[in-house]
Amino acid sequence: MRFSIQDWFRAAFVMFGVGWGANQFSPMAGVYERDTNLSGAAFAALFGVYAAGLIPALLITGAVADRRGRRWVTIRTAVLSIVATIVLICGPGEVAVMGSARFLAGIASGAAFVAGSAWVKELSAGAAEGAGARRAAIALSAGFGAGPLVSGAVAQWLPLATSAPYFPHLVLMLPAVLLVRRCPDPASTRLGPRTPLPEMVRTRGFLVGVLPWAPWVFGAATTSFVTAAKLASAHAGGLPIAFSGAVAGLTLLTGVLIQPLARRLDSRGAQWPPVVGLLLAGGGFVVTAVLAETAGARYQVALILPAAVLLGAAYGILLVAGLLAVQRLAEPDELASAVAVFYTLIYLGFAAPYLLEVLSGGVDWAPWLIVEAVVTSVTAAVVVVNARVTTARSAPVRHDEVVAAPLSRSVSIDE
């Protein structure tokens, strides 16, 4: 019997692999500090270099993917992801070399996530409503979670700690590139948008219904595997590298497992996934604040579990909510560009741990974590109010009907 791989899975597998490559670097700070004397500040700066490649790629390649097709972009960025990992292996401790590698990884990530998300959605035509968004979100989240989980374990227990953690990514990406080469591309026959930004960004559904909460997608996740993991690492049993990778893996894989719930919430009303996601994020910030206030206590490390689960669940639900909203709001020939705008916004959340570090002075964490919890709760209230306003505007004259409030492209901010 011939084994057949579904087309959407081929595209999603590339997203998984590129996501793995993007985040495999996260638990390696201790390795580089120990083996190459790379400072913590330099390591943190390399995340900024990654963002410097990522953000322009998100903004540029959305329009390119809408014009040239998803496959054209995805194959080239998958190869670029491989090159980035090879460069990273070749220059441990060399800031210029590692910076080049992280910049290339940022470009590859931005391009692959934008083109891949649109491609998976298009290849999921005929599946249940929302399947494309859910599949893309799962692929991205699983790659982000598995990458640091594996690289952290390899770096902790195997030799060649500055290079061996990256070998699994190379092994993974070779079949990914081969699988996607003959994958059909429904968008390749269409002309892309003529405007720099998709029409979606001018709708009320986006400006009020998505924009205010989008940065909390990664704001929640990074607070877990950067801030909370750092605060609890003193009781990590002498395994700080593996611990950091495990927290990242738990956070992001929780985000994978929770995504079916996001789809069920969406069926009750498009406002409910972001509302629930924001409230979960607020709960996670409160738990992290308690964790920060129990420094030195033996039970402190136990708090990492609820913090990671709550923040990971928030990440997963908000990611699916955003992709579903974008698919509703965007025209078909602007889908990749619209996804690019959303990803650009959610990646702003990567700044959350560093803003916390600056505001807290590295000492007084709890008050600022509580501020985050308050902000997410207020944002959830804004989403609910916007949904009610949208419902009132679209409701028929009869007042005895209850109409669900979709995030619709028909509601313009100019109304």
mmCIF file of N, CA and C in Angstrom, residues 14 50 55 78 118 143 145 167 207 221 243 262 270 281 288 291 293 317 329 345 377 380 388 394 407-408:
data_model
loop_
_atom_site.group_PDB
_atom_site.id
_atom_site.type_symbol
_atom_site.label_atom_id
_atom_site.label_comp_id
_atom_site.label_asym_id
_atom_site.label_seq_id
_atom_site.Cartn_x
_atom_site.Cartn_y
_atom_site.Cartn_z
ATOM 1 N N VAL A 14 7.566 22.170 7.077
ATOM 2 C CA VAL A 14 8.607 23.183 6.896
ATOM 3 C C VAL A 14 8.495 24.252 7.981
ATOM 4 N N TYR A 50 18.364 38.729 15.770
ATOM 5 C CA TYR A 50 17.343 37.856 15.179
ATOM 6 C C TYR A 50 16.109 38.672 14.794
ATOM 7 N N ILE A 55 11.731 41.059 11.475
ATOM 8 C CA ILE A 55 10.679 42.047 11.228
ATOM 9 C C ILE A 55 10.651 42.500 9.764
ATOM 10 N N ALA A 78 13.504 27.916 3.668
ATOM 11 C CA ALA A 78 13.900 26.677 4.345
ATOM 12 C C ALA A 78 15.390 26.418 4.156
ATOM 13 N N ALA A 118 -0.095 31.096 5.295
ATOM 14 C CA ALA A 118 -1.052 31.282 4.203
ATOM 15 C C ALA A 118 -1.188 30.004 3.378
ATOM 16 N N GLY A 143 7.303 23.441 16.687
ATOM 17 C CA GLY A 143 8.700 23.689 16.349
ATOM 18 C C GLY A 143 9.388 24.558 17.380
ATOM 19 N N GLY A 145 8.639 24.808 20.473
ATOM 20 C CA GLY A 145 8.782 24.076 21.726
ATOM 21 C C GLY A 145 9.791 22.957 21.653
ATOM 22 N N PHE A 167 22.716 19.941 15.457
ATOM 23 C CA PHE A 167 22.688 18.874 14.449
ATOM 24 C C PHE A 167 21.271 18.359 14.167
ATOM 25 N N LEU A 207 -8.252 46.812 14.057
ATOM 26 C CA LEU A 207 -7.698 47.877 14.899
ATOM 27 C C LEU A 207 -8.160 47.790 16.345
ATOM 28 N N ALA A 221 4.378 33.944 26.280
ATOM 29 C CA ALA A 221 5.306 32.815 26.154
ATOM 30 C C ALA A 221 6.698 33.164 26.658
ATOM 31 N N PHE A 243 17.034 22.671 32.248
ATOM 32 C CA PHE A 243 15.861 23.275 32.877
ATOM 33 C C PHE A 243 15.278 24.375 31.992
ATOM 34 N N ALA A 262 -9.214 26.538 21.582
ATOM 35 C CA ALA A 262 -9.379 27.848 20.950
ATOM 36 C C ALA A 262 -10.406 27.783 19.833
ATOM 37 N N ALA A 270 -16.288 35.015 18.085
ATOM 38 C CA ALA A 270 -14.880 35.285 17.788
ATOM 39 C C ALA A 270 -14.172 36.055 18.895
ATOM 40 N N ALA A 281 -3.303 34.629 30.497
ATOM 41 C CA ALA A 281 -2.022 35.329 30.594
ATOM 42 C C ALA A 281 -1.933 36.107 31.903
ATOM 43 N N THR A 288 3.684 34.083 38.281
ATOM 44 C CA THR A 288 5.098 34.433 38.141
ATOM 45 C C THR A 288 5.500 35.483 39.167
ATOM 46 N N LEU A 291 6.063 33.644 42.279
ATOM 47 C CA LEU A 291 7.346 32.951 42.147
ATOM 48 C C LEU A 291 8.502 33.906 42.449
ATOM 49 N N GLU A 293 8.454 36.482 44.351
ATOM 50 C CA GLU A 293 8.454 36.879 45.759
ATOM 51 C C GLU A 293 8.872 35.753 46.696
ATOM 52 N N ILE A 317 -3.820 29.858 22.628
ATOM 53 C CA ILE A 317 -5.167 30.350 22.313
ATOM 54 C C ILE A 317 -5.101 31.669 21.552
ATOM 55 N N LEU A 329 -10.702 38.478 8.065
ATOM 56 C CA LEU A 329 -10.636 39.884 7.684
ATOM 57 C C LEU A 329 -9.970 40.126 6.341
ATOM 58 N N LEU A 345 3.266 42.070 14.710
ATOM 59 C CA LEU A 345 2.740 42.539 15.991
ATOM 60 C C LEU A 345 3.028 41.559 17.118
ATOM 61 N N SER A 377 -5.972 42.121 31.635
ATOM 62 C CA SER A 377 -7.379 42.082 32.039
ATOM 63 C C SER A 377 -8.164 43.239 31.421
ATOM 64 N N ALA A 380 -8.738 42.498 27.799
ATOM 65 C CA ALA A 380 -9.843 41.550 27.630
ATOM 66 C C ALA A 380 -11.183 42.274 27.681
ATOM 67 N N ARG A 388 -19.468 43.694 21.626
ATOM 68 C CA ARG A 388 -20.849 44.141 21.847
ATOM 69 C C ARG A 388 -21.211 45.290 20.919
ATOM 70 N N SER A 394 -24.484 45.484 13.830
ATOM 71 C CA SER A 394 -24.898 44.540 12.788
ATOM 72 C C SER A 394 -26.222 43.861 13.097
ATOM 73 N N LEU A 407 -15.577 38.828 13.796
ATOM 74 C CA LEU A 407 -14.595 39.803 13.375
ATOM 75 C C LEU A 407 -14.708 39.878 11.858
ATOM 76 N N SER A 408 -15.450 40.812 11.344
ATOM 77 C CA SER A 408 -15.802 40.807 9.920
ATOM 78 C C SER A 408 -15.074 41.893 9.165
#
